[in-house]
Amino acid sequence: MEVLYKSTRSNAAPVRASEAILKGLSEDGGLFVPDHIPALDKSLKELAGMTYQQIAYEVMKLYLTDFTEEELKTCIERAYDIKFDTGEIAPLKEAQGAYYLELFHGSTIAFKDMALSILPHLMITSARKNKIKNEIVILTATSGDTGKAALAGFAGVEGTRIIVFYPKNGVSPIQEKQMVTQKGDNTLVVGIHGNFDDAQTGVKKIFSDKELAAEMDAKGFQFSSANSINIGRLVPQVCYYVYAYAKLLSEGKLTEGEKINVVVPTGNFGNILAAFYAKNMGLPIGKLICASNDNKVLYDFFRTGTYDRNREFVLTSSPSMDILISSNLERLIYRITGEDADRNRELMTALNGQGVYEISDEMREGLKDFYGHYASEAETAAEIRRLYEACGYVMDTHTSVASAVYQKYLAETKDNTKAVIASTASPFKFTRSVMNAIDEKYDAMGDFELVDELSGLAKVNVPNAIEEIRTAPVVHDKQCEVDEMKNTVREFLGL
Ligand SMILES: *Cc1c(COP(=O)(O)O)cnc(C)c1O
């Protein structure tokens, strides 16, 4: 059955998957959601015998119904190849009774690669299907991880260009080095003199600039978005939950139909929403455990039914979760209003204006599969140390937030359902925080010295992504003021 995509904010006519991918966001500002969540059409046993790529096809074919089998399989083959340092793509590691689903084996060693390695292929296929002749220009503001993953995904992809703006003094040294060493004639990386919000606001402004859009169209360009609200990012993320279940089943760690709980370190709510979709497709998932850091808007929301972003923004050691507006939550809110676009729009308007909204008791009923908690900075560090000392497994700060929250869940509920914890970044990406958590003595060491130390400690080879930037030449050194962003784009496109 065909799946069409409708907006969360209006009753406008739904669009096909390829159109939703090209557009990113609906014109009314809403997010595209599938008009129904398709059910898995293979048994768990059948899935248990499949590779990652085969499962990705079985899941994605149900959502991207206007893609042909050949188109989709080609996209999957190009995405999940030797860019990943393991044929398993997303291996599971058992540590102290929980299963850590390592989503960081792609080219930029964070889980964004799971979706951003396939999005460019989905996008050019969508462009071809919709007879778009223009070159697609991806415009992104990044606080670190998304920028590099999007660059790596789009670099060298014919028919696309990518421009990334990042706050010049607002990303980690490793993150910056990863971006400014990005090769590819179709890439541009620019450090702006401002913070992430400035970058994000600047990008949104350029996106909605109608004059610029017309000028670009005349020259054969059009913008699109690699942002996590694009369904072309959400759908590929559903696959690894199905894969994790299939893998546990094939290894005899589960009996067919046995439930698992899923724990996700959450920022923009994309990753955990994908788990929710997997559950609604029929994957036996019990609780969806949503883990936050000190920016615990979601924890408060699940406890009280009030979403309130009016609070201090805290900088933590898990920066990819430092977020006060979780954009993908809108898809869940829409669903628990009973798919009432008007009601959802009211709530989102309140969030934009007053920064707060409250949901009804009836809507809260729709959240009963979710459990929210958070981990402080001290708890996050202690959890890294605890797991390392207990079994030698070293995880990154984001994963540790999830792991610590899982411990709280266990203590509170005594629910011993097997748990899969989404492990969203390699510890090598956040080496200093990770090593300091294990022992304060490491603070005196240099960045790359720490990398070697971690490699010895964790008995894990230094990932390619890190080896590369040790010696890679800087190829992007462009900087600009916030109000020069548009000109920078024009210049790059030769307008
Ligand atoms: C983006 C990111 C997250 C948050 O994921 P969402 O889908 O935005 O909730 C968590 N950890 C890492 C390492 C990330 O890069």
Short mmCIF file of C-alpha atoms and ligand atoms in Angstrom, two decimals:
data_model
loop_
_atom_site.label_atom_id
_atom_site.label_comp_id
_atom_site.label_asym_id
_atom_site.label_seq_id
_atom_site.Cartn_x
_atom_site.Cartn_y
_atom_site.Cartn_z
CA MET A 1 0.00 0.00 0.00
CA GLU A 2 1.32 3.42 -0.92
CA VAL A 3 2.50 5.66 1.94
CA LEU A 4 1.96 9.38 1.42
CA TYR A 5 3.36 12.16 3.54
CA LYS A 6 1.20 14.84 5.12
CA SER A 7 2.05 17.95 7.08
CA THR A 8 1.72 18.12 10.87
CA ARG A 9 0.39 21.68 10.57
CA SER A 10 -2.26 21.70 7.87
CA ASN A 11 -4.59 19.48 5.91
CA ALA A 12 -2.86 20.25 2.61
CA ALA A 13 -2.77 17.41 0.07
CA PRO A 14 -0.19 14.75 0.99
CA VAL A 15 2.90 14.22 -1.17
CA ARG A 16 4.89 11.18 -2.29
CA ALA A 17 8.01 10.14 -0.41
CA SER A 18 10.40 11.51 -3.05
CA GLU A 19 8.71 14.91 -2.92
CA ALA A 20 8.85 14.98 0.87
CA ILE A 21 12.57 14.20 0.74
CA LEU A 22 13.23 17.00 -1.75
CA LYS A 23 11.20 19.54 0.20
CA GLY A 24 12.47 18.64 3.67
CA LEU A 25 9.87 20.77 5.41
CA SER A 26 6.27 21.33 4.38
CA GLU A 27 5.47 24.80 3.04
CA ASP A 28 3.27 25.55 6.07
CA GLY A 29 6.26 24.98 8.35
CA GLY A 30 5.02 21.56 9.44
CA LEU A 31 6.93 18.28 9.32
CA PHE A 32 6.05 15.51 6.91
CA VAL A 33 4.64 12.37 8.54
CA PRO A 34 3.57 9.11 6.90
CA ASP A 35 -0.23 8.88 6.55
CA HIS A 36 0.02 5.48 8.21
CA ILE A 37 2.87 3.51 9.71
CA PRO A 38 3.36 0.39 7.60
CA ALA A 39 3.62 -3.03 9.25
CA LEU A 40 6.68 -5.23 8.71
CA ASP A 41 5.82 -7.77 6.04
CA LYS A 42 8.55 -10.26 6.89
CA SER A 43 8.53 -12.39 10.03
CA LEU A 44 11.12 -11.73 12.72
CA LYS A 45 12.62 -15.12 11.92
CA GLU A 46 13.05 -14.22 8.26
CA LEU A 47 14.65 -10.90 9.23
CA ALA A 48 17.01 -12.72 11.60
CA GLY A 49 18.78 -14.28 8.62
CA MET A 50 19.38 -11.01 6.78
CA THR A 51 22.30 -8.60 6.44
CA TYR A 52 22.06 -4.94 7.42
CA GLN A 53 21.52 -3.94 3.80
CA GLN A 54 18.77 -6.51 3.29
CA ILE A 55 16.93 -5.37 6.40
CA ALA A 56 17.37 -1.74 5.36
CA TYR A 57 15.61 -2.63 2.11
CA GLU A 58 12.78 -4.50 3.87
CA VAL A 59 12.12 -1.48 6.10
CA MET A 60 12.64 1.36 3.64
CA LYS A 61 10.58 -0.16 0.84
CA LEU A 62 7.55 0.09 3.14
CA TYR A 63 8.00 3.86 3.58
CA LEU A 64 9.49 5.03 0.30
CA THR A 65 6.79 3.50 -1.81
CA ASP A 66 7.41 5.56 -4.94
CA PHE A 67 10.99 4.28 -5.22
CA THR A 68 11.51 1.22 -7.40
CA GLU A 69 13.23 -1.83 -5.97
CA GLU A 70 16.28 -1.13 -8.09
CA GLU A 71 16.48 2.53 -7.08
CA LEU A 72 16.24 1.75 -3.41
CA LYS A 73 18.71 -1.12 -3.52
CA THR A 74 21.21 1.06 -5.38
CA CYS A 75 20.88 3.80 -2.74
CA ILE A 76 21.40 1.23 0.04
CA GLU A 77 24.44 -0.35 -1.65
CA ARG A 78 26.10 3.02 -2.16
CA ALA A 79 25.45 4.11 1.41
CA TYR A 80 26.28 1.07 3.51
CA ASP A 81 29.57 0.02 1.96
CA ILE A 82 33.24 0.15 2.92
CA LYS A 83 32.77 3.65 4.32
CA PHE A 84 31.77 1.66 7.38
CA ASP A 85 34.65 0.00 9.19
CA THR A 86 32.66 -3.18 9.80
CA GLY A 87 30.53 -5.32 7.51
CA GLU A 88 27.95 -5.52 10.28
CA ILE A 89 27.41 -1.74 9.86
CA ALA A 90 25.86 -1.47 13.33
CA PRO A 91 27.40 -4.06 15.68
CA LEU A 92 25.94 -4.90 19.09
CA LYS A 93 28.27 -5.13 22.09
CA GLU A 94 27.11 -6.77 25.27
CA ALA A 95 28.39 -5.09 28.42
CA GLN A 96 27.16 -5.66 31.97
CA GLY A 97 23.87 -7.14 30.87
CA ALA A 98 22.88 -4.49 28.33
CA TYR A 99 23.35 -4.43 24.55
CA TYR A 100 25.11 -1.37 23.15
CA LEU A 101 24.08 -0.81 19.54
CA GLU A 102 27.13 0.89 18.05
CA LEU A 103 25.88 3.36 15.47
CA PHE A 104 29.24 5.04 14.99
CA HIS A 105 31.09 2.89 12.50
CA GLY A 106 30.55 5.22 9.54
CA SER A 107 32.95 7.76 8.10
CA THR A 108 32.52 10.47 10.75
CA ILE A 109 32.18 8.13 13.75
CA ALA A 110 28.83 9.46 14.99
CA PHE A 111 25.37 8.02 14.45
CA LYS A 112 24.46 10.81 11.99
CA ASP A 113 26.29 8.70 9.39
CA MET A 114 23.55 6.06 9.56
CA ALA A 115 21.16 8.43 7.81
CA LEU A 116 23.48 10.94 6.14
CA SER A 117 25.34 8.33 4.16
CA ILE A 118 22.12 7.42 2.35
CA LEU A 119 20.31 10.77 2.23
CA PRO A 120 22.35 12.15 -0.72
CA HIS A 121 21.45 9.08 -2.78
CA LEU A 122 17.78 9.28 -1.79
CA MET A 123 17.85 12.94 -2.72
CA ILE A 124 19.37 12.67 -6.17
CA THR A 125 17.09 9.74 -6.92
CA SER A 126 14.13 11.88 -5.80
CA ALA A 127 15.33 14.73 -7.99
CA ARG A 128 15.52 12.43 -10.99
CA LYS A 129 12.08 10.96 -10.30
CA ASN A 130 10.57 14.42 -10.10
CA LYS A 131 12.40 15.60 -13.23
CA ILE A 132 14.29 18.27 -11.34
CA LYS A 133 17.06 19.63 -13.55
CA ASN A 134 18.52 22.03 -11.01
CA GLU A 135 21.58 21.25 -8.97
CA ILE A 136 20.56 20.59 -5.35
CA VAL A 137 22.28 22.90 -2.87
CA ILE A 138 22.33 21.61 0.70
CA LEU A 139 22.56 24.37 3.26
CA THR A 140 23.34 23.40 6.84
CA ALA A 141 24.07 25.04 10.16
CA THR A 142 25.91 22.75 12.53
CA SER A 143 27.00 22.61 16.13
CA GLY A 144 29.51 19.92 15.16
CA ASP A 145 28.40 16.39 14.23
CA THR A 146 25.79 17.01 11.53
CA GLY A 147 28.09 19.25 9.49
CA LYS A 148 30.82 16.69 9.01
CA ALA A 149 28.42 13.80 8.43
CA ALA A 150 26.53 15.82 5.80
CA LEU A 151 29.80 16.90 4.14
CA ALA A 152 31.04 13.33 4.02
CA GLY A 153 27.71 12.18 2.60
CA PHE A 154 27.39 14.81 -0.12
CA ALA A 155 31.08 15.33 -1.07
CA GLY A 156 31.57 14.33 -4.68
CA VAL A 157 27.90 13.40 -5.21
CA GLU A 158 27.07 14.58 -8.70
CA GLY A 159 24.25 17.07 -9.00
CA THR A 160 24.68 18.38 -5.46
CA ARG A 161 26.61 21.04 -3.59
CA ILE A 162 26.85 21.47 0.13
CA ILE A 163 27.50 24.55 2.26
CA VAL A 164 28.07 24.21 6.00
CA PHE A 165 28.11 27.10 8.47
CA TYR A 166 29.48 26.48 11.95
CA PRO A 167 30.17 28.80 14.90
CA LYS A 168 33.89 29.61 14.58
CA ASN A 169 34.49 29.31 18.34
CA GLY A 170 31.67 26.93 19.20
CA VAL A 171 32.78 23.44 18.14
CA SER A 172 35.41 21.08 19.53
CA PRO A 173 38.92 21.18 17.95
CA ILE A 174 38.43 17.68 16.53
CA GLN A 175 35.04 18.58 15.10
CA GLU A 176 36.47 21.70 13.44
CA LYS A 177 39.45 19.84 12.04
CA GLN A 178 37.11 17.18 10.62
CA MET A 179 35.14 19.83 8.73
CA VAL A 180 37.90 22.09 7.45
CA THR A 181 39.82 19.16 6.00
CA GLN A 182 36.82 18.03 3.94
CA LYS A 183 37.76 17.35 0.33
CA GLY A 184 35.42 17.75 -2.64
CA ASP A 185 34.90 20.59 -5.12
CA ASN A 186 31.21 20.69 -4.31
CA THR A 187 31.79 21.49 -0.62
CA LEU A 188 32.11 24.77 1.25
CA VAL A 189 32.76 25.12 4.99
CA VAL A 190 32.47 28.52 6.65
CA GLY A 191 33.15 29.54 10.26
CA ILE A 192 30.82 32.35 11.29
CA HIS A 193 31.53 34.98 13.92
CA GLY A 194 28.57 34.09 16.09
CA ASN A 195 27.05 31.16 17.96
CA PHE A 196 25.09 28.15 16.72
CA ASP A 197 21.75 29.97 17.02
CA ASP A 198 23.11 32.74 14.76
CA ALA A 199 24.16 30.14 12.20
CA GLN A 200 20.80 28.39 12.38
CA THR A 201 18.81 31.63 12.12
CA GLY A 202 20.99 32.79 9.22
CA VAL A 203 20.41 29.55 7.34
CA LYS A 204 16.64 29.69 7.90
CA LYS A 205 16.60 33.24 6.55
CA ILE A 206 18.47 32.24 3.41
CA PHE A 207 16.10 29.30 2.95
CA SER A 208 13.01 31.50 3.02
CA ASP A 209 14.50 34.24 0.80
CA LYS A 210 12.14 34.17 -2.21
CA GLU A 211 14.24 36.56 -4.33
CA LEU A 212 17.32 34.44 -3.85
CA ALA A 213 15.33 31.31 -4.70
CA ALA A 214 14.19 32.86 -8.00
CA GLU A 215 17.71 33.97 -8.86
CA MET A 216 19.04 30.52 -8.07
CA ASP A 217 16.39 28.81 -10.15
CA ALA A 218 17.37 30.98 -13.12
CA LYS A 219 20.96 29.78 -12.71
CA GLY A 220 19.99 26.14 -12.23
CA PHE A 221 20.13 25.72 -8.44
CA GLN A 222 17.66 24.97 -5.67
CA PHE A 223 18.04 24.51 -1.92
CA SER A 224 17.26 21.43 0.07
CA SER A 225 17.84 20.41 3.64
CA ALA A 226 19.83 17.63 5.25
CA ASN A 227 18.37 18.55 8.62
CA SER A 228 17.12 15.78 10.90
CA ILE A 229 13.50 16.71 10.21
CA ASN A 230 13.84 15.36 6.65
CA ILE A 231 12.00 12.03 6.39
CA GLY A 232 14.95 10.89 4.29
CA ARG A 233 16.86 10.90 7.56
CA LEU A 234 14.15 9.47 9.77
CA VAL A 235 13.29 6.40 7.70
CA PRO A 236 16.89 5.02 7.47
CA GLN A 237 17.06 5.26 11.26
CA VAL A 238 14.17 2.84 11.72
CA CYS A 239 16.28 0.11 10.09
CA TYR A 240 18.88 -0.33 12.81
CA TYR A 241 16.31 -1.09 15.49
CA VAL A 242 14.92 -3.86 13.33
CA TYR A 243 18.48 -5.01 12.64
CA ALA A 244 19.34 -5.05 16.36
CA TYR A 245 16.32 -7.19 17.13
CA ALA A 246 17.03 -9.55 14.23
CA LYS A 247 20.63 -9.90 15.32
CA LEU A 248 19.75 -10.71 18.93
CA LEU A 249 17.22 -13.23 17.69
CA SER A 250 19.70 -14.88 15.33
CA GLU A 251 22.25 -15.17 18.15
CA GLY A 252 19.71 -16.81 20.43
CA LYS A 253 19.72 -13.90 22.86
CA LEU A 254 15.96 -13.45 22.40
CA THR A 255 13.07 -15.75 21.71
CA GLU A 256 10.86 -14.75 18.79
CA GLY A 257 8.40 -12.09 19.90
CA GLU A 258 10.17 -11.40 23.22
CA LYS A 259 10.12 -7.68 23.96
CA ILE A 260 13.15 -5.44 24.25
CA ASN A 261 13.41 -1.99 25.79
CA VAL A 262 15.25 0.67 23.84
CA VAL A 263 17.30 3.44 25.46
CA VAL A 264 18.22 6.51 23.39
CA PRO A 265 20.39 9.53 24.21
CA THR A 266 18.16 12.25 22.87
CA GLY A 267 18.54 15.74 21.43
CA ASN A 268 16.30 16.55 18.50
CA PHE A 269 14.14 13.44 19.16
CA GLY A 270 14.87 11.89 15.75
CA ASN A 271 16.60 8.73 16.88
CA ILE A 272 14.03 7.79 19.51
CA LEU A 273 11.16 8.63 17.18
CA ALA A 274 12.61 6.11 14.73
CA ALA A 275 12.45 3.50 17.53
CA PHE A 276 8.82 4.47 18.12
CA TYR A 277 8.09 3.94 14.43
CA ALA A 278 9.82 0.55 14.59
CA LYS A 279 7.59 -0.41 17.51
CA ASN A 280 4.51 0.66 15.61
CA MET A 281 5.59 -1.44 12.63
CA GLY A 282 5.29 -4.47 14.88
CA LEU A 283 8.83 -4.81 16.24
CA PRO A 284 8.48 -6.14 19.81
CA ILE A 285 9.63 -3.10 21.76
CA GLY A 286 8.40 -2.46 25.30
CA LYS A 287 9.54 0.85 26.72
CA LEU A 288 11.18 3.70 24.83
CA ILE A 289 13.55 5.20 27.35
CA CYS A 290 14.40 8.80 26.50
CA ALA A 291 17.67 9.98 28.05
CA SER A 292 18.56 13.67 28.41
CA ASN A 293 21.57 15.52 29.80
CA ASP A 294 21.25 18.62 32.00
CA ASN A 295 19.12 20.20 29.25
CA LYS A 296 16.27 18.07 30.54
CA VAL A 297 13.27 19.63 28.77
CA LEU A 298 12.06 16.21 27.66
CA TYR A 299 12.37 14.65 31.12
CA ASP A 300 10.22 17.46 32.53
CA PHE A 301 7.78 17.06 29.66
CA PHE A 302 7.28 13.33 30.21
CA ARG A 303 6.83 13.92 33.96
CA THR A 304 4.45 16.89 33.81
CA GLY A 305 2.91 17.16 30.35
CA THR A 306 4.31 20.68 30.01
CA TYR A 307 7.01 21.46 27.45
CA ASP A 308 8.89 24.55 28.58
CA ARG A 309 11.99 25.80 26.81
CA ASN A 310 12.25 28.90 29.01
CA ARG A 311 15.31 27.89 30.92
CA GLU A 312 19.03 28.27 30.91
CA PHE A 313 20.87 26.55 28.05
CA VAL A 314 23.53 24.37 29.66
CA LEU A 315 26.78 23.49 27.86
CA THR A 316 27.57 19.86 28.66
CA SER A 317 30.08 17.18 27.73
CA SER A 318 27.41 15.68 25.42
CA PRO A 319 27.04 18.72 23.12
CA SER A 320 24.98 16.95 20.44
CA MET A 321 22.20 16.74 23.02
CA ASP A 322 22.43 20.37 24.13
CA ILE A 323 19.11 21.35 22.71
CA LEU A 324 16.00 23.01 24.10
CA ILE A 325 13.70 22.60 21.11
CA SER A 326 13.50 18.99 20.02
CA SER A 327 12.09 19.49 16.52
CA ASN A 328 11.13 15.89 15.84
CA LEU A 329 8.93 15.77 18.95
CA GLU A 330 6.36 17.60 16.82
CA ARG A 331 5.70 14.37 14.94
CA LEU A 332 4.82 12.60 18.18
CA ILE A 333 2.71 15.52 19.41
CA TYR A 334 0.77 15.49 16.16
CA ARG A 335 0.13 11.80 16.59
CA ILE A 336 -1.13 12.08 20.18
CA THR A 337 -3.52 14.87 19.22
CA GLY A 338 -5.16 12.16 17.10
CA GLU A 339 -3.55 13.67 13.99
CA ASP A 340 -5.27 16.99 14.53
CA ALA A 341 -3.17 19.47 12.51
CA ASP A 342 -4.98 22.53 13.92
CA ARG A 343 -4.41 21.49 17.51
CA ASN A 344 -0.77 20.68 16.79
CA ARG A 345 -0.25 24.03 15.05
CA GLU A 346 -1.65 25.84 18.09
CA LEU A 347 0.80 24.07 20.38
CA MET A 348 3.76 24.78 18.07
CA THR A 349 2.71 28.44 17.78
CA ALA A 350 2.69 28.63 21.57
CA LEU A 351 6.16 27.07 21.65
CA ASN A 352 7.42 29.64 19.15
CA GLY A 353 5.85 32.53 21.04
CA GLN A 354 5.77 31.95 24.78
CA GLY A 355 8.18 29.03 24.61
CA VAL A 356 5.79 26.70 26.41
CA TYR A 357 2.79 24.46 25.85
CA GLU A 358 0.82 21.96 27.89
CA ILE A 359 -0.85 18.81 26.61
CA SER A 360 -4.14 17.30 27.81
CA ASP A 361 -4.46 14.20 29.99
CA GLU A 362 -5.86 12.37 27.01
CA MET A 363 -2.75 13.23 24.99
CA ARG A 364 -0.54 12.09 27.86
CA GLU A 365 -2.12 8.65 27.54
CA GLY A 366 -0.43 8.46 24.13
CA LEU A 367 2.98 8.78 25.80
CA LYS A 368 2.68 5.74 28.03
CA ASP A 369 5.32 3.78 26.08
CA PHE A 370 7.90 6.46 26.89
CA TYR A 371 9.95 6.84 30.03
CA GLY A 372 12.11 9.94 30.42
CA HIS A 373 15.01 10.65 32.75
CA TYR A 374 18.29 12.54 32.69
CA ALA A 375 21.90 12.29 33.81
CA SER A 376 23.92 15.15 35.28
CA GLU A 377 27.53 15.81 34.23
CA ALA A 378 28.86 14.00 37.30
CA GLU A 379 26.57 11.01 36.68
CA THR A 380 27.63 10.84 33.04
CA ALA A 381 31.31 10.76 33.93
CA ALA A 382 30.74 8.24 36.75
CA GLU A 383 28.89 5.91 34.36
CA ILE A 384 31.78 5.94 31.84
CA ARG A 385 34.14 5.02 34.66
CA ARG A 386 31.80 2.39 36.15
CA LEU A 387 31.42 0.49 32.89
CA TYR A 388 35.10 0.73 32.03
CA GLU A 389 36.14 -0.54 35.45
CA ALA A 390 33.54 -3.31 35.41
CA CYS A 391 34.36 -4.76 31.99
CA GLY A 392 36.80 -2.61 30.02
CA TYR A 393 34.16 -1.26 27.61
CA VAL A 394 34.64 2.44 26.89
CA MET A 395 31.71 4.52 25.68
CA ASP A 396 31.35 8.17 24.72
CA THR A 397 29.60 10.83 26.77
CA HIS A 398 26.29 10.72 24.86
CA THR A 399 26.01 6.96 25.19
CA SER A 400 26.90 7.31 28.84
CA VAL A 401 23.93 9.61 29.41
CA ALA A 402 21.72 6.82 28.07
CA SER A 403 23.52 4.17 30.08
CA ALA A 404 23.17 6.19 33.30
CA VAL A 405 19.49 6.80 32.65
CA TYR A 406 19.00 3.09 32.05
CA GLN A 407 20.49 2.42 35.50
CA LYS A 408 17.96 4.85 36.97
CA TYR A 409 15.16 3.12 35.10
CA LEU A 410 16.26 -0.26 36.44
CA ALA A 411 16.46 1.02 40.00
CA GLU A 412 13.04 2.64 39.73
CA THR A 413 11.09 -0.09 37.92
CA LYS A 414 13.00 -3.37 38.43
CA ASP A 415 11.96 -4.11 34.81
CA ASN A 416 14.47 -6.70 33.63
CA THR A 417 13.37 -6.75 29.97
CA LYS A 418 16.49 -6.94 27.81
CA ALA A 419 17.68 -3.52 26.77
CA VAL A 420 19.31 -2.12 23.65
CA ILE A 421 21.15 1.14 24.29
CA ALA A 422 21.77 3.32 21.24
CA SER A 423 25.47 4.13 21.23
CA THR A 424 25.63 7.31 19.21
CA ALA A 425 29.28 8.33 19.02
CA SER A 426 32.70 6.79 19.16
CA PRO A 427 34.58 7.63 22.39
CA PHE A 428 37.36 8.89 20.08
CA LYS A 429 35.19 11.80 19.10
CA PHE A 430 34.98 13.06 22.67
CA THR A 431 38.32 11.77 23.87
CA ARG A 432 39.07 14.39 26.49
CA SER A 433 35.78 14.11 28.36
CA VAL A 434 35.90 10.33 28.18
CA MET A 435 39.48 10.04 29.41
CA ASN A 436 38.98 12.60 32.17
CA ALA A 437 35.99 10.59 33.37
CA ILE A 438 38.20 7.51 33.65
CA ASP A 439 41.06 9.31 35.38
CA GLU A 440 41.75 13.00 36.00
CA LYS A 441 45.45 12.51 35.32
CA TYR A 442 44.71 12.50 31.58
CA ASP A 443 43.79 16.17 31.62
CA ALA A 444 47.45 17.11 31.25
CA MET A 445 47.81 15.34 27.89
CA GLY A 446 47.46 16.74 24.37
CA ASP A 447 44.50 15.81 22.13
CA PHE A 448 46.26 13.28 19.93
CA GLU A 449 48.25 11.84 22.83
CA LEU A 450 44.91 11.12 24.46
CA VAL A 451 43.70 9.39 21.31
CA ASP A 452 46.60 6.91 21.51
CA GLU A 453 46.08 6.45 25.22
CA LEU A 454 42.38 5.67 24.67
CA SER A 455 43.24 3.19 21.95
CA GLY A 456 45.45 1.26 24.36
CA LEU A 457 42.98 1.43 27.21
CA ALA A 458 39.91 0.35 25.22
CA LYS A 459 41.88 -2.12 23.07
CA VAL A 460 40.29 -0.54 20.00
CA ASN A 461 42.20 0.72 16.96
CA VAL A 462 42.17 4.44 16.34
CA PRO A 463 39.33 4.99 13.84
CA ASN A 464 40.21 6.13 10.35
CA ALA A 465 38.26 9.35 10.82
CA ILE A 466 40.74 10.37 13.53
CA GLU A 467 43.87 9.07 11.79
CA GLU A 468 42.94 11.10 8.72
CA ILE A 469 42.73 14.45 10.47
CA ARG A 470 46.07 14.04 12.18
CA THR A 471 47.79 14.83 8.91
CA ALA A 472 45.08 16.06 6.53
CA PRO A 473 45.67 19.55 5.13
CA VAL A 474 43.19 22.30 5.96
CA VAL A 475 41.32 23.09 2.74
CA HIS A 476 38.64 25.43 4.09
CA ASP A 477 39.61 28.60 5.93
CA LYS A 478 36.70 30.84 5.10
CA GLN A 479 35.13 32.91 7.85
CA CYS A 480 32.37 35.47 7.73
CA GLU A 481 30.17 37.75 9.82
CA VAL A 482 26.60 36.62 10.46
CA ASP A 483 25.20 39.23 8.07
CA GLU A 484 27.53 38.10 5.27
CA MET A 485 26.19 34.54 5.10
CA LYS A 486 23.93 35.18 2.15
CA ASN A 487 26.72 36.79 0.14
CA THR A 488 28.97 33.87 0.90
CA VAL A 489 26.37 31.53 -0.57
CA ARG A 490 25.96 33.72 -3.67
CA GLU A 491 29.69 33.83 -4.21
CA PHE A 492 30.06 30.04 -3.98
CA LEU A 493 27.28 29.53 -6.50
CA GLY A 494 28.64 32.22 -8.82
CA LEU A 495 25.45 34.31 -8.70
C1 LIG B 1 22.64 13.98 17.09
C2 LIG B 1 23.16 13.18 18.23
C3 LIG B 1 22.32 12.77 19.30
C4 LIG B 1 20.88 13.16 19.39
O1 LIG B 1 20.07 12.49 18.46
P1 LIG B 1 18.62 13.05 18.09
O2 LIG B 1 18.16 12.21 16.98
O3 LIG B 1 18.82 14.49 17.71
O4 LIG B 1 17.78 12.92 19.33
C5 LIG B 1 22.89 11.98 20.30
N1 LIG B 1 24.20 11.66 20.29
C6 LIG B 1 25.01 12.04 19.29
C7 LIG B 1 26.45 11.66 19.35
C8 LIG B 1 24.54 12.81 18.22
O5 LIG B 1 25.39 13.20 17.25
#
